[in-house]
């Protein structure tokens, strides 16, 4: 099992971490737990394709668990619109059909390309909910990433399973205290060396010292 903590300023994907893991152990972990900083479509897809059972939060996981509060705050959000899969139609809050008008692509900061489907309402003019529903001067358009919807649903099911709850509780217990111990008990507040290669060596020495201390009791 591999547990991962994300530095708030780290915008990398999971892939470099798992590549390093594979180089060290000639295999990928069977399970992986990580915080919401890694809950992206790119990461979910990589884990799925490589058959790694993952317990990775997406960015709205915690707040959407409080469903009523979330829905009350965003009653007209795209994720709340009813979708008829057979007709491939969304329905706006007034029950008006929003039909497919084309696709779009967008690239993330890591260069991953997402595929979106676009749906547009036929007539927003005169709608009493318009000012609350959207601010566009034209008929409302929503963009939907169906693959990400599927991957998030899978992630939610795993996170809310008995195993997922256990892993979510264990992750901060495994990872967070190490940083606190190094910073507070070992007074390590800044790196002494400069340059990525040297910093990696210094980090490795800290990790070795920490593990030896644990083995020695």
PDB file of N, CA and C in Angstrom, residues 15-117:
ATOM      1  N   UNK A  15       1.846  10.603 -11.466  1.00  0.00           N
ATOM      2  CA  UNK A  15       2.643   9.746 -12.342  1.00  0.00           C
ATOM      3  C   UNK A  15       4.134   9.744 -12.004  1.00  0.00           C
ATOM      4  N   UNK A  16       4.783  10.913 -11.778  1.00  0.00           N
ATOM      5  CA  UNK A  16       6.214  10.862 -11.432  1.00  0.00           C
ATOM      6  C   UNK A  16       6.488  10.085 -10.146  1.00  0.00           C
ATOM      7  N   UNK A  17       5.605  10.226  -9.146  1.00  0.00           N
ATOM      8  CA  UNK A  17       5.785   9.502  -7.889  1.00  0.00           C
ATOM      9  C   UNK A  17       5.695   7.989  -8.130  1.00  0.00           C
ATOM     10  N   UNK A  18       4.711   7.584  -8.933  1.00  0.00           N
ATOM     11  CA  UNK A  18       4.528   6.157  -9.186  1.00  0.00           C
ATOM     12  C   UNK A  18       5.616   5.601 -10.105  1.00  0.00           C
ATOM     13  N   UNK A  19       6.132   6.419 -11.009  1.00  0.00           N
ATOM     14  CA  UNK A  19       7.263   5.986 -11.832  1.00  0.00           C
ATOM     15  C   UNK A  19       8.484   5.712 -10.959  1.00  0.00           C
ATOM     16  N   UNK A  20       8.707   6.591  -9.976  1.00  0.00           N
ATOM     17  CA  UNK A  20       9.826   6.390  -9.046  1.00  0.00           C
ATOM     18  C   UNK A  20       9.614   5.125  -8.224  1.00  0.00           C
ATOM     19  N   UNK A  21       8.377   4.914  -7.785  1.00  0.00           N
ATOM     20  CA  UNK A  21       8.047   3.711  -7.020  1.00  0.00           C
ATOM     21  C   UNK A  21       8.339   2.466  -7.859  1.00  0.00           C
ATOM     22  N   UNK A  22       7.937   2.493  -9.129  1.00  0.00           N
ATOM     23  CA  UNK A  22       8.130   1.332  -9.999  1.00  0.00           C
ATOM     24  C   UNK A  22       9.605   1.074 -10.266  1.00  0.00           C
ATOM     25  N   UNK A  23      10.392   2.146 -10.409  1.00  0.00           N
ATOM     26  CA  UNK A  23      11.832   1.981 -10.607  1.00  0.00           C
ATOM     27  C   UNK A  23      12.490   1.336  -9.391  1.00  0.00           C
ATOM     28  N   UNK A  24      11.977   1.659  -8.216  1.00  0.00           N
ATOM     29  CA  UNK A  24      12.565   1.127  -6.984  1.00  0.00           C
ATOM     30  C   UNK A  24      12.145  -0.307  -6.711  1.00  0.00           C
ATOM     31  N   UNK A  25      10.875  -0.643  -7.024  1.00  0.00           N
ATOM     32  CA  UNK A  25      10.339  -1.959  -6.627  1.00  0.00           C
ATOM     33  C   UNK A  25       9.924  -2.824  -7.815  1.00  0.00           C
ATOM     34  N   UNK A  26      10.141  -2.347  -9.049  1.00  0.00           N
ATOM     35  CA  UNK A  26       9.817  -3.093 -10.267  1.00  0.00           C
ATOM     36  C   UNK A  26       8.326  -3.446 -10.378  1.00  0.00           C
ATOM     37  N   UNK A  27       7.495  -2.729  -9.679  1.00  0.00           N
ATOM     38  CA  UNK A  27       6.053  -2.925  -9.771  1.00  0.00           C
ATOM     39  C   UNK A  27       5.354  -1.686  -9.225  1.00  0.00           C
ATOM     40  N   UNK A  28       4.079  -1.571  -9.510  1.00  0.00           N
ATOM     41  CA  UNK A  28       3.278  -0.503  -8.929  1.00  0.00           C
ATOM     42  C   UNK A  28       2.569  -1.032  -7.687  1.00  0.00           C
ATOM     43  N   UNK A  29       2.196  -0.159  -6.757  1.00  0.00           N
ATOM     44  CA  UNK A  29       1.479  -0.634  -5.566  1.00  0.00           C
ATOM     45  C   UNK A  29       0.106  -1.181  -5.932  1.00  0.00           C
ATOM     46  N   UNK A  30      -0.379  -2.124  -5.142  1.00  0.00           N
ATOM     47  CA  UNK A  30      -1.715  -2.659  -5.382  1.00  0.00           C
ATOM     48  C   UNK A  30      -2.778  -1.658  -4.936  1.00  0.00           C
ATOM     49  N   UNK A  31      -2.459  -0.855  -3.908  1.00  0.00           N
ATOM     50  CA  UNK A  31      -3.377   0.156  -3.392  1.00  0.00           C
ATOM     51  C   UNK A  31      -2.651   1.483  -3.254  1.00  0.00           C
ATOM     52  N   UNK A  32      -3.416   2.561  -3.353  1.00  0.00           N
ATOM     53  CA  UNK A  32      -2.834   3.894  -3.156  1.00  0.00           C
ATOM     54  C   UNK A  32      -3.859   4.788  -2.476  1.00  0.00           C
ATOM     55  N   UNK A  33      -3.402   5.532  -1.474  1.00  0.00           N
ATOM     56  CA  UNK A  33      -4.244   6.510  -0.790  1.00  0.00           C
ATOM     57  C   UNK A  33      -3.582   7.880  -0.903  1.00  0.00           C
ATOM     58  N   UNK A  34      -4.345   8.876  -1.297  1.00  0.00           N
ATOM     59  CA  UNK A  34      -3.795  10.228  -1.422  1.00  0.00           C
ATOM     60  C   UNK A  34      -4.883  11.244  -1.119  1.00  0.00           C
ATOM     61  N   UNK A  35      -4.463  12.479  -0.821  1.00  0.00           N
ATOM     62  CA  UNK A  35      -5.436  13.507  -0.477  1.00  0.00           C
ATOM     63  C   UNK A  35      -6.004  14.165  -1.727  1.00  0.00           C
ATOM     64  N   UNK A  36      -6.886  15.146  -1.510  1.00  0.00           N
ATOM     65  CA  UNK A  36      -7.663  15.723  -2.608  1.00  0.00           C
ATOM     66  C   UNK A  36      -6.813  16.472  -3.629  1.00  0.00           C
ATOM     67  N   UNK A  37      -5.588  16.818  -3.275  1.00  0.00           N
ATOM     68  CA  UNK A  37      -4.723  17.495  -4.236  1.00  0.00           C
ATOM     69  C   UNK A  37      -4.407  16.643  -5.450  1.00  0.00           C
ATOM     70  N   UNK A  38      -4.645  15.348  -5.344  1.00  0.00           N
ATOM     71  CA  UNK A  38      -4.349  14.436  -6.451  1.00  0.00           C
ATOM     72  C   UNK A  38      -5.611  13.894  -7.116  1.00  0.00           C
ATOM     73  N   UNK A  39      -6.766  14.438  -6.793  1.00  0.00           N
ATOM     74  CA  UNK A  39      -8.021  13.923  -7.338  1.00  0.00           C
ATOM     75  C   UNK A  39      -8.354  14.482  -8.698  1.00  0.00           C
ATOM     76  N   UNK A  40      -7.505  14.252  -9.690  1.00  0.00           N
ATOM     77  CA  UNK A  40      -7.733  14.770 -11.033  1.00  0.00           C
ATOM     78  C   UNK A  40      -8.103  13.644 -11.993  1.00  0.00           C
ATOM     79  N   UNK A  41      -8.670  14.018 -13.121  1.00  0.00           N
ATOM     80  CA  UNK A  41      -9.029  13.032 -14.146  1.00  0.00           C
ATOM     81  C   UNK A  41      -7.791  12.296 -14.633  1.00  0.00           C
ATOM     82  N   UNK A  42      -6.707  13.019 -14.831  1.00  0.00           N
ATOM     83  CA  UNK A  42      -5.464  12.414 -15.309  1.00  0.00           C
ATOM     84  C   UNK A  42      -4.986  11.316 -14.355  1.00  0.00           C
ATOM     85  N   UNK A  43      -5.010  11.617 -13.046  1.00  0.00           N
ATOM     86  CA  UNK A  43      -4.549  10.641 -12.063  1.00  0.00           C
ATOM     87  C   UNK A  43      -5.493   9.447 -11.956  1.00  0.00           C
ATOM     88  N   UNK A  44      -6.794   9.717 -11.895  1.00  0.00           N
ATOM     89  CA  UNK A  44      -7.765   8.626 -11.811  1.00  0.00           C
ATOM     90  C   UNK A  44      -7.631   7.684 -13.009  1.00  0.00           C
ATOM     91  N   UNK A  45      -7.463   8.256 -14.200  1.00  0.00           N
ATOM     92  CA  UNK A  45      -7.372   7.444 -15.409  1.00  0.00           C
ATOM     93  C   UNK A  45      -6.096   6.603 -15.398  1.00  0.00           C
ATOM     94  N   UNK A  46      -4.992   7.199 -14.964  1.00  0.00           N
ATOM     95  CA  UNK A  46      -3.720   6.462 -14.890  1.00  0.00           C
ATOM     96  C   UNK A  46      -3.834   5.291 -13.921  1.00  0.00           C
ATOM     97  N   UNK A  47      -4.430   5.533 -12.767  1.00  0.00           N
ATOM     98  CA  UNK A  47      -4.586   4.478 -11.769  1.00  0.00           C
ATOM     99  C   UNK A  47      -5.502   3.369 -12.284  1.00  0.00           C
ATOM    100  N   UNK A  48      -6.583   3.750 -12.948  1.00  0.00           N
ATOM    101  CA  UNK A  48      -7.506   2.761 -13.499  1.00  0.00           C
ATOM    102  C   UNK A  48      -6.820   1.916 -14.569  1.00  0.00           C
ATOM    103  N   UNK A  49      -6.094   2.550 -15.467  1.00  0.00           N
ATOM    104  CA  UNK A  49      -5.433   1.831 -16.558  1.00  0.00           C
ATOM    105  C   UNK A  49      -4.331   0.909 -16.060  1.00  0.00           C
ATOM    106  N   UNK A  50      -3.756   1.235 -14.902  1.00  0.00           N
ATOM    107  CA  UNK A  50      -2.679   0.415 -14.344  1.00  0.00           C
ATOM    108  C   UNK A  50      -3.158  -0.500 -13.218  1.00  0.00           C
ATOM    109  N   UNK A  51      -4.468  -0.595 -13.063  1.00  0.00           N
ATOM    110  CA  UNK A  51      -5.089  -1.539 -12.124  1.00  0.00           C
ATOM    111  C   UNK A  51      -4.621  -1.333 -10.683  1.00  0.00           C
ATOM    112  N   UNK A  52      -4.473  -0.069 -10.301  1.00  0.00           N
ATOM    113  CA  UNK A  52      -4.132   0.279  -8.919  1.00  0.00           C
ATOM    114  C   UNK A  52      -5.428   0.669  -8.213  1.00  0.00           C
ATOM    115  N   UNK A  53      -5.785  -0.043  -7.160  1.00  0.00           N
ATOM    116  CA  UNK A  53      -6.991   0.303  -6.403  1.00  0.00           C
ATOM    117  C   UNK A  53      -6.694   1.562  -5.596  1.00  0.00           C
ATOM    118  N   UNK A  54      -7.394   2.630  -5.912  1.00  0.00           N
ATOM    119  CA  UNK A  54      -7.045   3.928  -5.321  1.00  0.00           C
ATOM    120  C   UNK A  54      -8.126   4.442  -4.395  1.00  0.00           C
ATOM    121  N   UNK A  55      -7.673   5.176  -3.389  1.00  0.00           N
ATOM    122  CA  UNK A  55      -8.560   5.860  -2.452  1.00  0.00           C
ATOM    123  C   UNK A  55      -8.100   7.319  -2.433  1.00  0.00           C
ATOM    124  N   UNK A  56      -8.509   8.045  -3.458  1.00  0.00           N
ATOM    125  CA  UNK A  56      -8.036   9.417  -3.667  1.00  0.00           C
ATOM    126  C   UNK A  56      -9.233  10.354  -3.700  1.00  0.00           C
ATOM    127  N   UNK A  57      -9.255  11.309  -2.803  1.00  0.00           N
ATOM    128  CA  UNK A  57     -10.355  12.270  -2.771  1.00  0.00           C
ATOM    129  C   UNK A  57     -10.296  13.200  -3.977  1.00  0.00           C
ATOM    130  N   UNK A  58     -11.462  13.646  -4.435  1.00  0.00           N
ATOM    131  CA  UNK A  58     -11.526  14.760  -5.373  1.00  0.00           C
ATOM    132  C   UNK A  58     -11.778  16.026  -4.560  1.00  0.00           C
ATOM    133  N   UNK A  59     -11.628  17.193  -5.188  1.00  0.00           N
ATOM    134  CA  UNK A  59     -11.563  18.435  -4.409  1.00  0.00           C
ATOM    135  C   UNK A  59     -12.841  18.791  -3.657  1.00  0.00           C
ATOM    136  N   UNK A  60     -13.997  18.266  -4.088  1.00  0.00           N
ATOM    137  CA  UNK A  60     -15.247  18.610  -3.397  1.00  0.00           C
ATOM    138  C   UNK A  60     -15.790  17.442  -2.565  1.00  0.00           C
ATOM    139  N   UNK A  61     -14.981  16.412  -2.349  1.00  0.00           N
ATOM    140  CA  UNK A  61     -15.476  15.211  -1.671  1.00  0.00           C
ATOM    141  C   UNK A  61     -16.026  15.525  -0.282  1.00  0.00           C
ATOM    142  N   UNK A  62     -15.273  16.254   0.527  1.00  0.00           N
ATOM    143  CA  UNK A  62     -15.686  16.495   1.909  1.00  0.00           C
ATOM    144  C   UNK A  62     -16.945  17.344   1.992  1.00  0.00           C
ATOM    145  N   UNK A  63     -17.014  18.391   1.165  1.00  0.00           N
ATOM    146  CA  UNK A  63     -18.165  19.287   1.272  1.00  0.00           C
ATOM    147  C   UNK A  63     -19.423  18.655   0.676  1.00  0.00           C
ATOM    148  N   UNK A  64     -19.271  17.832  -0.369  1.00  0.00           N
ATOM    149  CA  UNK A  64     -20.458  17.217  -0.954  1.00  0.00           C
ATOM    150  C   UNK A  64     -21.002  16.082  -0.098  1.00  0.00           C
ATOM    151  N   UNK A  65     -20.249  15.645   0.899  1.00  0.00           N
ATOM    152  CA  UNK A  65     -20.790  14.664   1.835  1.00  0.00           C
ATOM    153  C   UNK A  65     -21.924  15.290   2.640  1.00  0.00           C
ATOM    154  N   UNK A  66     -21.851  16.609   2.816  1.00  0.00           N
ATOM    155  CA  UNK A  66     -22.941  17.345   3.448  1.00  0.00           C
ATOM    156  C   UNK A  66     -23.883  17.794   2.325  1.00  0.00           C
ATOM    157  N   UNK A  67     -24.589  16.826   1.747  1.00  0.00           N
ATOM    158  CA  UNK A  67     -25.309  17.029   0.488  1.00  0.00           C
ATOM    159  C   UNK A  67     -26.275  18.206   0.528  1.00  0.00           C
ATOM    160  N   UNK A  68     -27.074  18.323   1.575  1.00  0.00           N
ATOM    161  CA  UNK A  68     -28.089  19.370   1.613  1.00  0.00           C
ATOM    162  C   UNK A  68     -27.441  20.752   1.607  1.00  0.00           C
ATOM    163  N   UNK A  69     -26.412  20.922   2.405  1.00  0.00           N
ATOM    164  CA  UNK A  69     -25.737  22.219   2.469  1.00  0.00           C
ATOM    165  C   UNK A  69     -25.132  22.566   1.110  1.00  0.00           C
ATOM    166  N   UNK A  70     -24.519  21.589   0.453  1.00  0.00           N
ATOM    167  CA  UNK A  70     -23.898  21.824  -0.857  1.00  0.00           C
ATOM    168  C   UNK A  70     -24.962  22.153  -1.892  1.00  0.00           C
ATOM    169  N   UNK A  71     -26.037  21.381  -1.916  1.00  0.00           N
ATOM    170  CA  UNK A  71     -27.089  21.619  -2.895  1.00  0.00           C
ATOM    171  C   UNK A  71     -27.792  22.950  -2.671  1.00  0.00           C
ATOM    172  N   UNK A  72     -27.977  23.329  -1.408  1.00  0.00           N
ATOM    173  CA  UNK A  72     -28.616  24.610  -1.107  1.00  0.00           C
ATOM    174  C   UNK A  72     -27.753  25.783  -1.556  1.00  0.00           C
ATOM    175  N   UNK A  73     -26.433  25.607  -1.483  1.00  0.00           N
ATOM    176  CA  UNK A  73     -25.525  26.692  -1.854  1.00  0.00           C
ATOM    177  C   UNK A  73     -25.428  26.847  -3.365  1.00  0.00           C
ATOM    178  N   UNK A  74     -25.511  25.729  -4.100  1.00  0.00           N
ATOM    179  CA  UNK A  74     -25.387  25.774  -5.562  1.00  0.00           C
ATOM    180  C   UNK A  74     -26.573  25.055  -6.215  1.00  0.00           C
ATOM    181  N   UNK A  75     -27.781  25.592  -6.063  1.00  0.00           N
ATOM    182  CA  UNK A  75     -28.972  24.879  -6.569  1.00  0.00           C
ATOM    183  C   UNK A  75     -29.052  24.805  -8.089  1.00  0.00           C
ATOM    184  N   UNK A  76     -28.324  25.667  -8.803  1.00  0.00           N
ATOM    185  CA  UNK A  76     -28.408  25.677 -10.258  1.00  0.00           C
ATOM    186  C   UNK A  76     -27.121  25.205 -10.926  1.00  0.00           C
ATOM    187  N   UNK A  77     -26.224  24.602 -10.151  1.00  0.00           N
ATOM    188  CA  UNK A  77     -24.961  24.122 -10.710  1.00  0.00           C
ATOM    189  C   UNK A  77     -25.210  23.009 -11.721  1.00  0.00           C
ATOM    190  N   UNK A  78     -24.281  22.854 -12.659  1.00  0.00           N
ATOM    191  CA  UNK A  78     -24.463  21.874 -13.730  1.00  0.00           C
ATOM    192  C   UNK A  78     -24.623  20.452 -13.192  1.00  0.00           C
ATOM    193  N   UNK A  79     -23.919  20.145 -12.084  1.00  0.00           N
ATOM    194  CA  UNK A  79     -23.999  18.773 -11.563  1.00  0.00           C
ATOM    195  C   UNK A  79     -25.379  18.461 -10.969  1.00  0.00           C
ATOM    196  N   UNK A  80     -26.201  19.504 -10.751  1.00  0.00           N
ATOM    197  CA  UNK A  80     -27.536  19.296 -10.202  1.00  0.00           C
ATOM    198  C   UNK A  80     -28.598  19.122 -11.286  1.00  0.00           C
ATOM    199  N   UNK A  81     -28.254  19.398 -12.528  1.00  0.00           N
ATOM    200  CA  UNK A  81     -29.233  19.302 -13.603  1.00  0.00           C
ATOM    201  C   UNK A  81     -29.532  17.840 -13.917  1.00  0.00           C
ATOM    202  N   UNK A  82     -30.796  17.555 -14.150  1.00  0.00           N
ATOM    203  CA  UNK A  82     -31.191  16.178 -14.496  1.00  0.00           C
ATOM    204  C   UNK A  82     -30.738  15.847 -15.912  1.00  0.00           C
ATOM    205  N   UNK A  83     -30.195  14.636 -16.074  1.00  0.00           N
ATOM    206  CA  UNK A  83     -29.704  14.200 -17.382  1.00  0.00           C
ATOM    207  C   UNK A  83     -30.463  12.966 -17.834  1.00  0.00           C
ATOM    208  N   UNK A  84     -30.992  13.001 -19.053  1.00  0.00           N
ATOM    209  CA  UNK A  84     -31.654  11.853 -19.661  1.00  0.00           C
ATOM    210  C   UNK A  84     -30.649  11.208 -20.611  1.00  0.00           C
ATOM    211  N   UNK A  85     -30.088  10.078 -20.179  1.00  0.00           N
ATOM    212  CA  UNK A  85     -29.031   9.427 -20.961  1.00  0.00           C
ATOM    213  C   UNK A  85     -29.546   8.918 -22.299  1.00  0.00           C
ATOM    214  N   UNK A  86     -30.755   8.397 -22.322  1.00  0.00           N
ATOM    215  CA  UNK A  86     -31.315   7.847 -23.558  1.00  0.00           C
ATOM    216  C   UNK A  86     -31.453   8.924 -24.630  1.00  0.00           C
ATOM    217  N   UNK A  87     -31.896  10.107 -24.240  1.00  0.00           N
ATOM    218  CA  UNK A  87     -32.082  11.204 -25.199  1.00  0.00           C
ATOM    219  C   UNK A  87     -30.860  12.099 -25.301  1.00  0.00           C
ATOM    220  N   UNK A  88     -29.877  11.912 -24.406  1.00  0.00           N
ATOM    221  CA  UNK A  88     -28.687  12.770 -24.334  1.00  0.00           C
ATOM    222  C   UNK A  88     -29.096  14.240 -24.189  1.00  0.00           C
ATOM    223  N   UNK A  89     -29.925  14.477 -23.188  1.00  0.00           N
ATOM    224  CA  UNK A  89     -30.463  15.815 -22.941  1.00  0.00           C
ATOM    225  C   UNK A  89     -30.392  16.127 -21.448  1.00  0.00           C
ATOM    226  N   UNK A  90     -29.963  17.349 -21.134  1.00  0.00           N
ATOM    227  CA  UNK A  90     -30.069  17.859 -19.764  1.00  0.00           C
ATOM    228  C   UNK A  90     -31.331  18.708 -19.673  1.00  0.00           C
ATOM    229  N   UNK A  91     -31.812  18.887 -18.438  1.00  0.00           N
ATOM    230  CA  UNK A  91     -32.989  19.737 -18.221  1.00  0.00           C
ATOM    231  C   UNK A  91     -32.625  20.835 -17.226  1.00  0.00           C
ATOM    232  N   UNK A  92     -32.923  22.066 -17.598  1.00  0.00           N
ATOM    233  CA  UNK A  92     -32.619  23.208 -16.747  1.00  0.00           C
ATOM    234  C   UNK A  92     -33.584  23.223 -15.557  1.00  0.00           C
ATOM    235  N   UNK A  93     -33.359  24.105 -14.570  1.00  0.00           N
ATOM    236  CA  UNK A  93     -34.235  24.140 -13.387  1.00  0.00           C
ATOM    237  C   UNK A  93     -35.709  24.395 -13.699  1.00  0.00           C
ATOM    238  N   UNK A  94     -36.003  24.977 -14.872  1.00  0.00           N
ATOM    239  CA  UNK A  94     -37.396  25.203 -15.267  1.00  0.00           C
ATOM    240  C   UNK A  94     -37.951  24.042 -16.095  1.00  0.00           C
ATOM    241  N   UNK A  95     -37.136  22.994 -16.283  1.00  0.00           N
ATOM    242  CA  UNK A  95     -37.590  21.834 -17.042  1.00  0.00           C
ATOM    243  C   UNK A  95     -37.384  21.938 -18.536  1.00  0.00           C
ATOM    244  N   UNK A  96     -36.688  22.989 -18.977  1.00  0.00           N
ATOM    245  CA  UNK A  96     -36.434  23.175 -20.400  1.00  0.00           C
ATOM    246  C   UNK A  96     -35.292  22.271 -20.858  1.00  0.00           C
ATOM    247  N   UNK A  97     -35.430  21.565 -21.970  1.00  0.00           N
ATOM    248  CA  UNK A  97     -34.346  20.687 -22.441  1.00  0.00           C
ATOM    249  C   UNK A  97     -33.132  21.492 -22.895  1.00  0.00           C
ATOM    250  N   UNK A  98     -31.966  20.990 -22.562  1.00  0.00           N
ATOM    251  CA  UNK A  98     -30.692  21.563 -22.997  1.00  0.00           C
ATOM    252  C   UNK A  98     -30.043  20.518 -23.893  1.00  0.00           C
ATOM    253  N   UNK A  99     -29.948  20.809 -25.182  1.00  0.00           N
ATOM    254  CA  UNK A  99     -29.544  19.808 -26.153  1.00  0.00           C
ATOM    255  C   UNK A  99     -28.059  19.928 -26.509  1.00  0.00           C
ATOM    256  N   UNK A 100     -27.512  18.818 -26.951  1.00  0.00           N
ATOM    257  CA  UNK A 100     -26.100  18.733 -27.329  1.00  0.00           C
ATOM    258  C   UNK A 100     -25.820  19.638 -28.517  1.00  0.00           C
ATOM    259  N   UNK A 101     -24.750  20.463 -28.389  1.00  0.00           N
ATOM    260  CA  UNK A 101     -24.407  21.380 -29.481  1.00  0.00           C
ATOM    261  C   UNK A 101     -22.972  21.210 -29.972  1.00  0.00           C
ATOM    262  N   UNK A 102     -22.218  20.295 -29.379  1.00  0.00           N
ATOM    263  CA  UNK A 102     -20.854  20.092 -29.844  1.00  0.00           C
ATOM    264  C   UNK A 102     -19.915  19.713 -28.714  1.00  0.00           C
ATOM    265  N   UNK A 103     -18.670  19.495 -29.065  1.00  0.00           N
ATOM    266  CA  UNK A 103     -17.650  19.104 -28.090  1.00  0.00           C
ATOM    267  C   UNK A 103     -16.599  20.197 -27.955  1.00  0.00           C
ATOM    268  N   UNK A 104     -15.844  20.103 -26.896  1.00  0.00           N
ATOM    269  CA  UNK A 104     -14.747  21.042 -26.657  1.00  0.00           C
ATOM    270  C   UNK A 104     -13.615  20.289 -25.972  1.00  0.00           C
ATOM    271  N   UNK A 105     -12.429  20.834 -26.063  1.00  0.00           N
ATOM    272  CA  UNK A 105     -11.263  20.259 -25.404  1.00  0.00           C
ATOM    273  C   UNK A 105     -10.607  21.339 -24.569  1.00  0.00           C
ATOM    274  N   UNK A 106     -10.110  20.948 -23.418  1.00  0.00           N
ATOM    275  CA  UNK A 106      -9.344  21.895 -22.623  1.00  0.00           C
ATOM    276  C   UNK A 106      -8.145  21.176 -22.018  1.00  0.00           C
ATOM    277  N   UNK A 107      -7.055  21.923 -21.864  1.00  0.00           N
ATOM    278  CA  UNK A 107      -5.808  21.346 -21.386  1.00  0.00           C
ATOM    279  C   UNK A 107      -5.540  21.820 -19.958  1.00  0.00           C
ATOM    280  N   UNK A 108      -5.171  20.883 -19.094  1.00  0.00           N
ATOM    281  CA  UNK A 108      -4.860  21.220 -17.705  1.00  0.00           C
ATOM    282  C   UNK A 108      -3.440  21.776 -17.613  1.00  0.00           C
ATOM    283  N   UNK A 109      -3.064  22.200 -16.420  1.00  0.00           N
ATOM    284  CA  UNK A 109      -1.716  22.748 -16.224  1.00  0.00           C
ATOM    285  C   UNK A 109      -0.627  21.714 -16.476  1.00  0.00           C
ATOM    286  N   UNK A 110      -0.966  20.443 -16.365  1.00  0.00           N
ATOM    287  CA  UNK A 110       0.023  19.386 -16.603  1.00  0.00           C
ATOM    288  C   UNK A 110       0.054  18.943 -18.055  1.00  0.00           C
ATOM    289  N   UNK A 111      -0.793  19.538 -18.899  1.00  0.00           N
ATOM    290  CA  UNK A 111      -0.823  19.185 -20.317  1.00  0.00           C
ATOM    291  C   UNK A 111      -1.818  18.105 -20.668  1.00  0.00           C
ATOM    292  N   UNK A 112      -2.577  17.624 -19.687  1.00  0.00           N
ATOM    293  CA  UNK A 112      -3.576  16.582 -19.939  1.00  0.00           C
ATOM    294  C   UNK A 112      -4.780  17.208 -20.640  1.00  0.00           C
ATOM    295  N   UNK A 113      -5.277  16.553 -21.685  1.00  0.00           N
ATOM    296  CA  UNK A 113      -6.391  17.084 -22.470  1.00  0.00           C
ATOM    297  C   UNK A 113      -7.696  16.442 -22.009  1.00  0.00           C
ATOM    298  N   UNK A 114      -8.655  17.272 -21.640  1.00  0.00           N
ATOM    299  CA  UNK A 114      -9.969  16.809 -21.210  1.00  0.00           C
ATOM    300  C   UNK A 114     -10.977  16.995 -22.339  1.00  0.00           C
ATOM    301  N   UNK A 115     -11.895  16.034 -22.449  1.00  0.00           N
ATOM    302  CA  UNK A 115     -12.935  16.086 -23.477  1.00  0.00           C
ATOM    303  C   UNK A 115     -14.258  16.497 -22.829  1.00  0.00           C
ATOM    304  N   UNK A 116     -14.894  17.534 -23.372  1.00  0.00           N
ATOM    305  CA  UNK A 116     -16.133  18.063 -22.818  1.00  0.00           C
ATOM    306  C   UNK A 116     -17.246  18.004 -23.856  1.00  0.00           C
ATOM    307  N   UNK A 117     -18.453  17.780 -23.381  1.00  0.00           N
ATOM    308  CA  UNK A 117     -19.640  17.856 -24.234  1.00  0.00           C
ATOM    309  C   UNK A 117     -20.450  19.079 -23.813  1.00  0.00           C
TER     310      UNK A 117
END
